[in-house]
Short mmCIF file of C-alpha atoms in Angstrom, two decimals:
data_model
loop_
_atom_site.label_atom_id
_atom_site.label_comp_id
_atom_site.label_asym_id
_atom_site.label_seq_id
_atom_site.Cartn_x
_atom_site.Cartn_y
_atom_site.Cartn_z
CA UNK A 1 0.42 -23.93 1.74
CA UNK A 2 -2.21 -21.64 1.09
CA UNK A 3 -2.94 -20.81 -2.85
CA UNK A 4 -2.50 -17.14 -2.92
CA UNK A 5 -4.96 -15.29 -5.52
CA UNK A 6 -4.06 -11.85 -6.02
CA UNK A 7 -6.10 -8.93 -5.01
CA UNK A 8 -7.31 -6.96 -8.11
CA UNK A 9 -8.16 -2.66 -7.74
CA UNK A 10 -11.73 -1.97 -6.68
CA UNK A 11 -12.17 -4.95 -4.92
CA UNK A 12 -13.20 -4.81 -1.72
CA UNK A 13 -11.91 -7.96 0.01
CA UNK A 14 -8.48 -6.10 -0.93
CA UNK A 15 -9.48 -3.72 1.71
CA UNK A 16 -10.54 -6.36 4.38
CA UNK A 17 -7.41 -8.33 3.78
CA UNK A 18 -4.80 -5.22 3.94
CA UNK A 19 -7.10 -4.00 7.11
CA UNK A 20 -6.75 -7.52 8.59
CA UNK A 21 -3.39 -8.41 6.89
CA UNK A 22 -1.28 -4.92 8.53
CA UNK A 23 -2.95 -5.37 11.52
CA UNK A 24 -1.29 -9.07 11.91
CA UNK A 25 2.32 -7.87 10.59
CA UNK A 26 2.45 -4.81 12.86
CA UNK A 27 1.78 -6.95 16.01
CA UNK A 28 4.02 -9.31 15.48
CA UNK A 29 7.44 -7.32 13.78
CA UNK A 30 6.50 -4.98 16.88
CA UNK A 31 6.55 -7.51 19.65
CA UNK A 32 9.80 -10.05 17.98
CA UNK A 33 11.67 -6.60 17.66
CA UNK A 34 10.95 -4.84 20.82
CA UNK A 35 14.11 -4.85 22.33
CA UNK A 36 16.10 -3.18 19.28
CA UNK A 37 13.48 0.02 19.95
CA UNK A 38 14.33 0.10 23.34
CA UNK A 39 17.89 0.32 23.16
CA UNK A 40 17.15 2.87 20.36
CA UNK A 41 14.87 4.91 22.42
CA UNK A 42 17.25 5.19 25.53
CA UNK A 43 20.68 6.04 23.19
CA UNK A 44 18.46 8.86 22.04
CA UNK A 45 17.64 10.05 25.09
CA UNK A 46 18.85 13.50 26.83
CA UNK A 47 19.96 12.05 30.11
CA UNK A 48 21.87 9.49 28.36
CA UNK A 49 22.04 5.33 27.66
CA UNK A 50 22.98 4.14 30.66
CA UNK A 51 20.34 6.59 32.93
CA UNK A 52 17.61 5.69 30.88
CA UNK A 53 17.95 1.89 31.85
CA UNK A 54 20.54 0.42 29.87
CA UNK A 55 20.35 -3.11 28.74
CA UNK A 56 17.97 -4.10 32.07
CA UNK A 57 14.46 -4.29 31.23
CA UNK A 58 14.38 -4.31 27.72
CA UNK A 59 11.10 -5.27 27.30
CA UNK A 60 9.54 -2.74 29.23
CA UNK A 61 7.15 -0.48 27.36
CA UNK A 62 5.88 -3.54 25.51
CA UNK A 63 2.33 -3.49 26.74
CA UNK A 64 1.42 -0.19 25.12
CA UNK A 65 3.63 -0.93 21.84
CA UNK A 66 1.37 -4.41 21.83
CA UNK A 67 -2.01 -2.20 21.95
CA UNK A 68 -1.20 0.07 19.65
CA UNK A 69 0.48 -2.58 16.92
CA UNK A 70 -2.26 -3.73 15.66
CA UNK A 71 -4.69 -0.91 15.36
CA UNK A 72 -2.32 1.65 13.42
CA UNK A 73 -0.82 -0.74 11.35
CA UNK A 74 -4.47 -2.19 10.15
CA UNK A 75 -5.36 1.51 9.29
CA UNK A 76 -2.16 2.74 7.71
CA UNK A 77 -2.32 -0.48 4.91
CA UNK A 78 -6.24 0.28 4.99
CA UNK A 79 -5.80 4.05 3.94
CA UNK A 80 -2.66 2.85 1.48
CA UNK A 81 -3.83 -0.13 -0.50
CA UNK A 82 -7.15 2.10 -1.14
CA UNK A 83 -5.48 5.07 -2.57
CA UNK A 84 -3.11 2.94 -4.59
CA UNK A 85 -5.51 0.74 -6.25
CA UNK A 86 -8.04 2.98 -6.99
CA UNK A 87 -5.77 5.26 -8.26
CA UNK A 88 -3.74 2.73 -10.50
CA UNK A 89 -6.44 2.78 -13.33
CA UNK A 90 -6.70 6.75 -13.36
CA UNK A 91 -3.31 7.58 -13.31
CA UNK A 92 -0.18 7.31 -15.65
CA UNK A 93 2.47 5.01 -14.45
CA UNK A 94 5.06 7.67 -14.84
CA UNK A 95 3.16 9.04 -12.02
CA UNK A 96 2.67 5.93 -10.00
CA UNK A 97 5.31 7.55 -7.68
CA UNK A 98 3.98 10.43 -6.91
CA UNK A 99 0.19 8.34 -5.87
CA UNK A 100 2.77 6.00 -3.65
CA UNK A 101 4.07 8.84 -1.93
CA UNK A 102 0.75 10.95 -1.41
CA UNK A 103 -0.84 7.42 -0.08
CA UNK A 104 1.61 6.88 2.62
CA UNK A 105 1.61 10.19 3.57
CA UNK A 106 -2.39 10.43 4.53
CA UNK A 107 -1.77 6.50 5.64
CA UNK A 108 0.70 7.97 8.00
CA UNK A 109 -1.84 10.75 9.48
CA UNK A 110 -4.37 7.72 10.05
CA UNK A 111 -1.69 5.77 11.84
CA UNK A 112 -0.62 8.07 13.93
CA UNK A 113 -4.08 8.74 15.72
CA UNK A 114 -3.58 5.41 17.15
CA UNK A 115 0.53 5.58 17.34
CA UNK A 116 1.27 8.80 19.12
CA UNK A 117 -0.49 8.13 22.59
CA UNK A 118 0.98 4.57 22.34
CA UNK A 119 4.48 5.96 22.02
CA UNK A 120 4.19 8.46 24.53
CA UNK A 121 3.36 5.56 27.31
CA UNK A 122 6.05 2.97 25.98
CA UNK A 123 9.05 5.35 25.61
CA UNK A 124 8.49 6.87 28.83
CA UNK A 125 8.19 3.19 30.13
CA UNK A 126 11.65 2.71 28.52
CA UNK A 127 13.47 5.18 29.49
CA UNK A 128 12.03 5.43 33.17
CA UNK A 129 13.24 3.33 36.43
CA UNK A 130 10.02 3.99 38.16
CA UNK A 131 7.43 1.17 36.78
CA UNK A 132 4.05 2.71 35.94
CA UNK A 133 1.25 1.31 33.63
CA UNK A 134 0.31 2.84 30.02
CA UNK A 135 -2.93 3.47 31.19
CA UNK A 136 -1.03 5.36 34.28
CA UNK A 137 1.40 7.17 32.07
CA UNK A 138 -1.31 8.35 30.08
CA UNK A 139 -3.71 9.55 32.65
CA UNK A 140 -0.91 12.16 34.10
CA UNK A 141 -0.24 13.37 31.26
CA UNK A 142 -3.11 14.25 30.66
CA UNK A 143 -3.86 15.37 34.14
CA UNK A 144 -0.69 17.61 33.83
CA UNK A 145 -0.13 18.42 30.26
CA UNK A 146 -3.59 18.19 28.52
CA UNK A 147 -4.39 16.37 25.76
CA UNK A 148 -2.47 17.70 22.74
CA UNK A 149 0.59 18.54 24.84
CA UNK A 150 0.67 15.30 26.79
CA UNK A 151 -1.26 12.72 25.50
CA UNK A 152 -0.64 13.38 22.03
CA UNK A 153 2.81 15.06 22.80
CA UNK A 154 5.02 14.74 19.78
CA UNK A 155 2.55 14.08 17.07
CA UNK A 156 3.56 16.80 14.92
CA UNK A 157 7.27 15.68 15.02
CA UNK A 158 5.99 12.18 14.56
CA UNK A 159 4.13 12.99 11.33
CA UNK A 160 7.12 15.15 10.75
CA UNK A 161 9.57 11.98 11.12
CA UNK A 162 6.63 9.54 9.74
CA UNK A 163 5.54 11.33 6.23
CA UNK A 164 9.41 11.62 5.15
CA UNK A 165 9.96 7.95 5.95
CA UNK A 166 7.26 6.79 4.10
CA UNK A 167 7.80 9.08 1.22
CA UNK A 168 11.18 7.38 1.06
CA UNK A 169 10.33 3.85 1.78
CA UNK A 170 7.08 3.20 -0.31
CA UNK A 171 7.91 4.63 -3.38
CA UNK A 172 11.91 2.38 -2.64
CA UNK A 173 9.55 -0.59 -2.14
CA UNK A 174 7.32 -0.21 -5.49
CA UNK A 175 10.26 -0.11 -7.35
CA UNK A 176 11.90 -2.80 -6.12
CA UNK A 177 9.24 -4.98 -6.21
CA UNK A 178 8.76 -3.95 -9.95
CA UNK A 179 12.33 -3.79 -10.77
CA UNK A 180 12.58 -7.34 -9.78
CA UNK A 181 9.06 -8.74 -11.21
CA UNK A 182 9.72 -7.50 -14.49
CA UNK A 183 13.73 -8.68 -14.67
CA UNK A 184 13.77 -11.88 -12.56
CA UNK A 185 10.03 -12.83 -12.79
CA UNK A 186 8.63 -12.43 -16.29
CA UNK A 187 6.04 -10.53 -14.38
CA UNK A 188 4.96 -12.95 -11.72
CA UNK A 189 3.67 -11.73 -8.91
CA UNK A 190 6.22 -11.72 -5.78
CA UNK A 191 6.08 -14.39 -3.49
CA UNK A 192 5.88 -13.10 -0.21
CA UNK A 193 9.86 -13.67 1.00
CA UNK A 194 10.84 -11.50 -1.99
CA UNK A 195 8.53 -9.30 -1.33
CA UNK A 196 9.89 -8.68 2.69
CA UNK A 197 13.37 -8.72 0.97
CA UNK A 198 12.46 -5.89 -1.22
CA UNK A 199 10.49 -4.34 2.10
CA UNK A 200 13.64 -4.68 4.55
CA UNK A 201 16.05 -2.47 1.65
CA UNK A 202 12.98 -0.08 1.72
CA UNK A 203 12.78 0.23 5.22
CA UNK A 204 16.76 -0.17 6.33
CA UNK A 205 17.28 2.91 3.47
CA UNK A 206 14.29 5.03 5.07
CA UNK A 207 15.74 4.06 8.30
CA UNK A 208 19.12 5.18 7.64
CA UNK A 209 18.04 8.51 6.17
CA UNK A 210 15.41 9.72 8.72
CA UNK A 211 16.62 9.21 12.01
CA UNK A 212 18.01 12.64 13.02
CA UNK A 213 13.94 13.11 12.84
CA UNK A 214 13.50 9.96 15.01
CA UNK A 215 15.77 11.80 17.55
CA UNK A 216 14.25 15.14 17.28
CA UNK A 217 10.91 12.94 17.70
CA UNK A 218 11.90 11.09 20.77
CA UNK A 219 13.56 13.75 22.28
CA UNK A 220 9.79 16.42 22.33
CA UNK A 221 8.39 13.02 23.39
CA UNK A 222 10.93 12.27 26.59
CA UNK A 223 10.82 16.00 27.68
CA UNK A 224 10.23 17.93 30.76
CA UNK A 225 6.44 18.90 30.94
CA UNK A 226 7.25 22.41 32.14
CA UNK A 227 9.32 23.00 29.26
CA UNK A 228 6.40 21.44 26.85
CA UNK A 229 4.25 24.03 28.95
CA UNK A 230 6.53 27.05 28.44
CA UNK A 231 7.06 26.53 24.64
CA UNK A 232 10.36 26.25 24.26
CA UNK A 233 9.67 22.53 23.06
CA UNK A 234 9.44 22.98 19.35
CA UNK A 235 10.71 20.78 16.61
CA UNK A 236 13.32 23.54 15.56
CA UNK A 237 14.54 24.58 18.77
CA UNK A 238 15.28 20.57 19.54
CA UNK A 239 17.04 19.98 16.51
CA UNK A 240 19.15 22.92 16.84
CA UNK A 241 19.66 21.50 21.22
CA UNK A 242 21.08 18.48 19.38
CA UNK A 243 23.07 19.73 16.82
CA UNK A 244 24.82 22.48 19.21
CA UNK A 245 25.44 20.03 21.65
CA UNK A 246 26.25 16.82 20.08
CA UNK A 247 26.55 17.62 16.74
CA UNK A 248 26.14 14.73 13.84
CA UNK A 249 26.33 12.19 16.07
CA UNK A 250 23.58 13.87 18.14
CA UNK A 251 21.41 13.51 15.56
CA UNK A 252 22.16 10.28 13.97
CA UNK A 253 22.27 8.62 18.15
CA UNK A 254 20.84 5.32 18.03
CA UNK A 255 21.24 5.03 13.94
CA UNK A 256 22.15 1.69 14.36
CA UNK A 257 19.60 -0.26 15.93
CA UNK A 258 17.27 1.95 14.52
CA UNK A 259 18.25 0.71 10.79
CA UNK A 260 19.11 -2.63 11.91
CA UNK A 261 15.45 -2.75 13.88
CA UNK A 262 13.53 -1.38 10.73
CA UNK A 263 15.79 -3.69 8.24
CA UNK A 264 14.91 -6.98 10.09
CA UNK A 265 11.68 -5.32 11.03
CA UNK A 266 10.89 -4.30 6.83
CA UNK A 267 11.63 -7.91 6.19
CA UNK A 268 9.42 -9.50 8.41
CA UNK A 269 6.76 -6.86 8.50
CA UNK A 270 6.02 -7.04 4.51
CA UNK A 271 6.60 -10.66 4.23
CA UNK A 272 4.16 -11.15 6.46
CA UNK A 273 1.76 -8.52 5.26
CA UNK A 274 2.00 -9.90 2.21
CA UNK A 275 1.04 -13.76 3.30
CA UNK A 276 -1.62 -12.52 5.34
CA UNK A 277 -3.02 -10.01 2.85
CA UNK A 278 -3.44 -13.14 0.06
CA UNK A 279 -4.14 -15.18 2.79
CA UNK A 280 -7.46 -13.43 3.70
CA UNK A 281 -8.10 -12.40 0.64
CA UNK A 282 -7.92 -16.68 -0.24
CA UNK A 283 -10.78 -17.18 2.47
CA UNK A 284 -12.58 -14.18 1.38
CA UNK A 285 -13.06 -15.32 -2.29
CA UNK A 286 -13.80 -18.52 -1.11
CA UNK A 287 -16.82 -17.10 0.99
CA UNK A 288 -18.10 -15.30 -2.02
CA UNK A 289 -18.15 -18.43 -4.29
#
């Protein structure tokens, strides 16, 4: 068992080991968990579950999601963990919150540089019967839609889906993880299984609350490049498709694996963040001695 030393603010192996440490947890909640996105990704979908592929091929779309796993997720905890420890000494904890929310919300930004283009290739490997390679996927796109509107197709409802989640989950996951330090702990630090409990309540409520922008989301994502060309594929006009024709359960299509994906998914995500963070941050100190 490795002896986890905790990272202390303006240190900066704590930047090397949440680079390092999100960039380990994103790959592998993203490849155990693949499947529960796919079915998620075709029960959103306009031409419906079974069209889009149903349960055959569920791991198709993995080779992009595998890519792009590692990279966002290293810069998301990168951009977070900086803002949040730095911050800590300057500002008042009644306002912790606020730096929690503000810090996922330019984490999310980062992230999605590297996110978007990824998504693009693996839903439309997921909800496609015709089998095509990212690198193919992405190539048309741009070839026929340009970069913003194909390549990078859906980035503004991604941030628009993203920065909400994040504003929910972080500042659900701080507390938790104080709420239980300071009553069940005496003020121990976590140990990394509480903290991916506290992380899988964060992420199954964010979950549960966002998704009608997950659908909105995969919806731009999955549509018809001559409507994306036209400009009739907005974030408004979708969300008001989905509502008039489906109504709530339009929106909230494919709630359940969604929160079920990013429950599971919150659990093993930060309890392996967390392990891998301390982890590196072990070896790190270690070096420096």
């Amino acid at each position: 068992m490795v002896h986890q030393t905790r990272p202390q603010p303006h240190d900066k192996n704590l930047l090397w080991s949440a680079f390092l440490g999100g960039g380990a947890a994103g790959l592998f909640v993203d490849v155990v968990l693949f499947p529960l996105d796919t079915l998620k990704t075709r029960l959103q979908a306009e031409q419906g579950f079974h069209k889009s592929g149903g349960f055959r091929g569920i791991y198709k779309g993995l080779g992009p999601q595998v890519v792009g796993s590692a990279p966002q997720a290293a810069l998301f905890f990168l951009t977070y963990e900086s803002i949040k420890n730095y911050a800590e000494p300057l500002v008042p904890k009644g306002a912790m919150p606020l730096v929690y929310m503000f810090g996922a919300s330019v984490a999310e930004v980062m992230a999605c540089l590297v996110r978007v283009p990824m998504e693009v290739a693996k839903q439309r490997k997921q909800t496609s019967l015709v089998d095509k390679s990212a690198i193919k996927i992405l190539l048309a796109a741009y070839k026929y839609e340009g970069f913003f509107k194909g390549v990078y197709r859906g980035f503004g409802s991604t941030i628009m889906r993203e920065i909400p989640f994040s504003i929910i989950q972080f500042p659900t996951l701080e507390f938790c993880k104080t709420f239980y330090r300071t009553k069940f702990k005496n003020n121990i630090p976590l140990d990394s299984w509480e903290v991916a409990v506290c992380g899988s309540i964060a992420g199954g409520t964010s979950a549960a609350i966002t998704t009608p922008l997950d659908v909105v989301k995969t919806r731009i994502m999955l549509a018809d490049r001559k409507l994306v060309k036209s400009g009739s594929v907005t974030f408004s006009k979708t969300f008001k498709k989905v509502w008039q024709k489906d109504g709530i359960r339009g929106l909230y299509a494919g709630a359940v694996p969604r929160t079920l994906w990013i429950f599971l998914g919150g659990y093993i995500f930060f309890g392996s963040y967390d392990f891998t963070k301390n982890a590196v941050y072990e070896i790190l100190e270690e070096k420096r001695r």
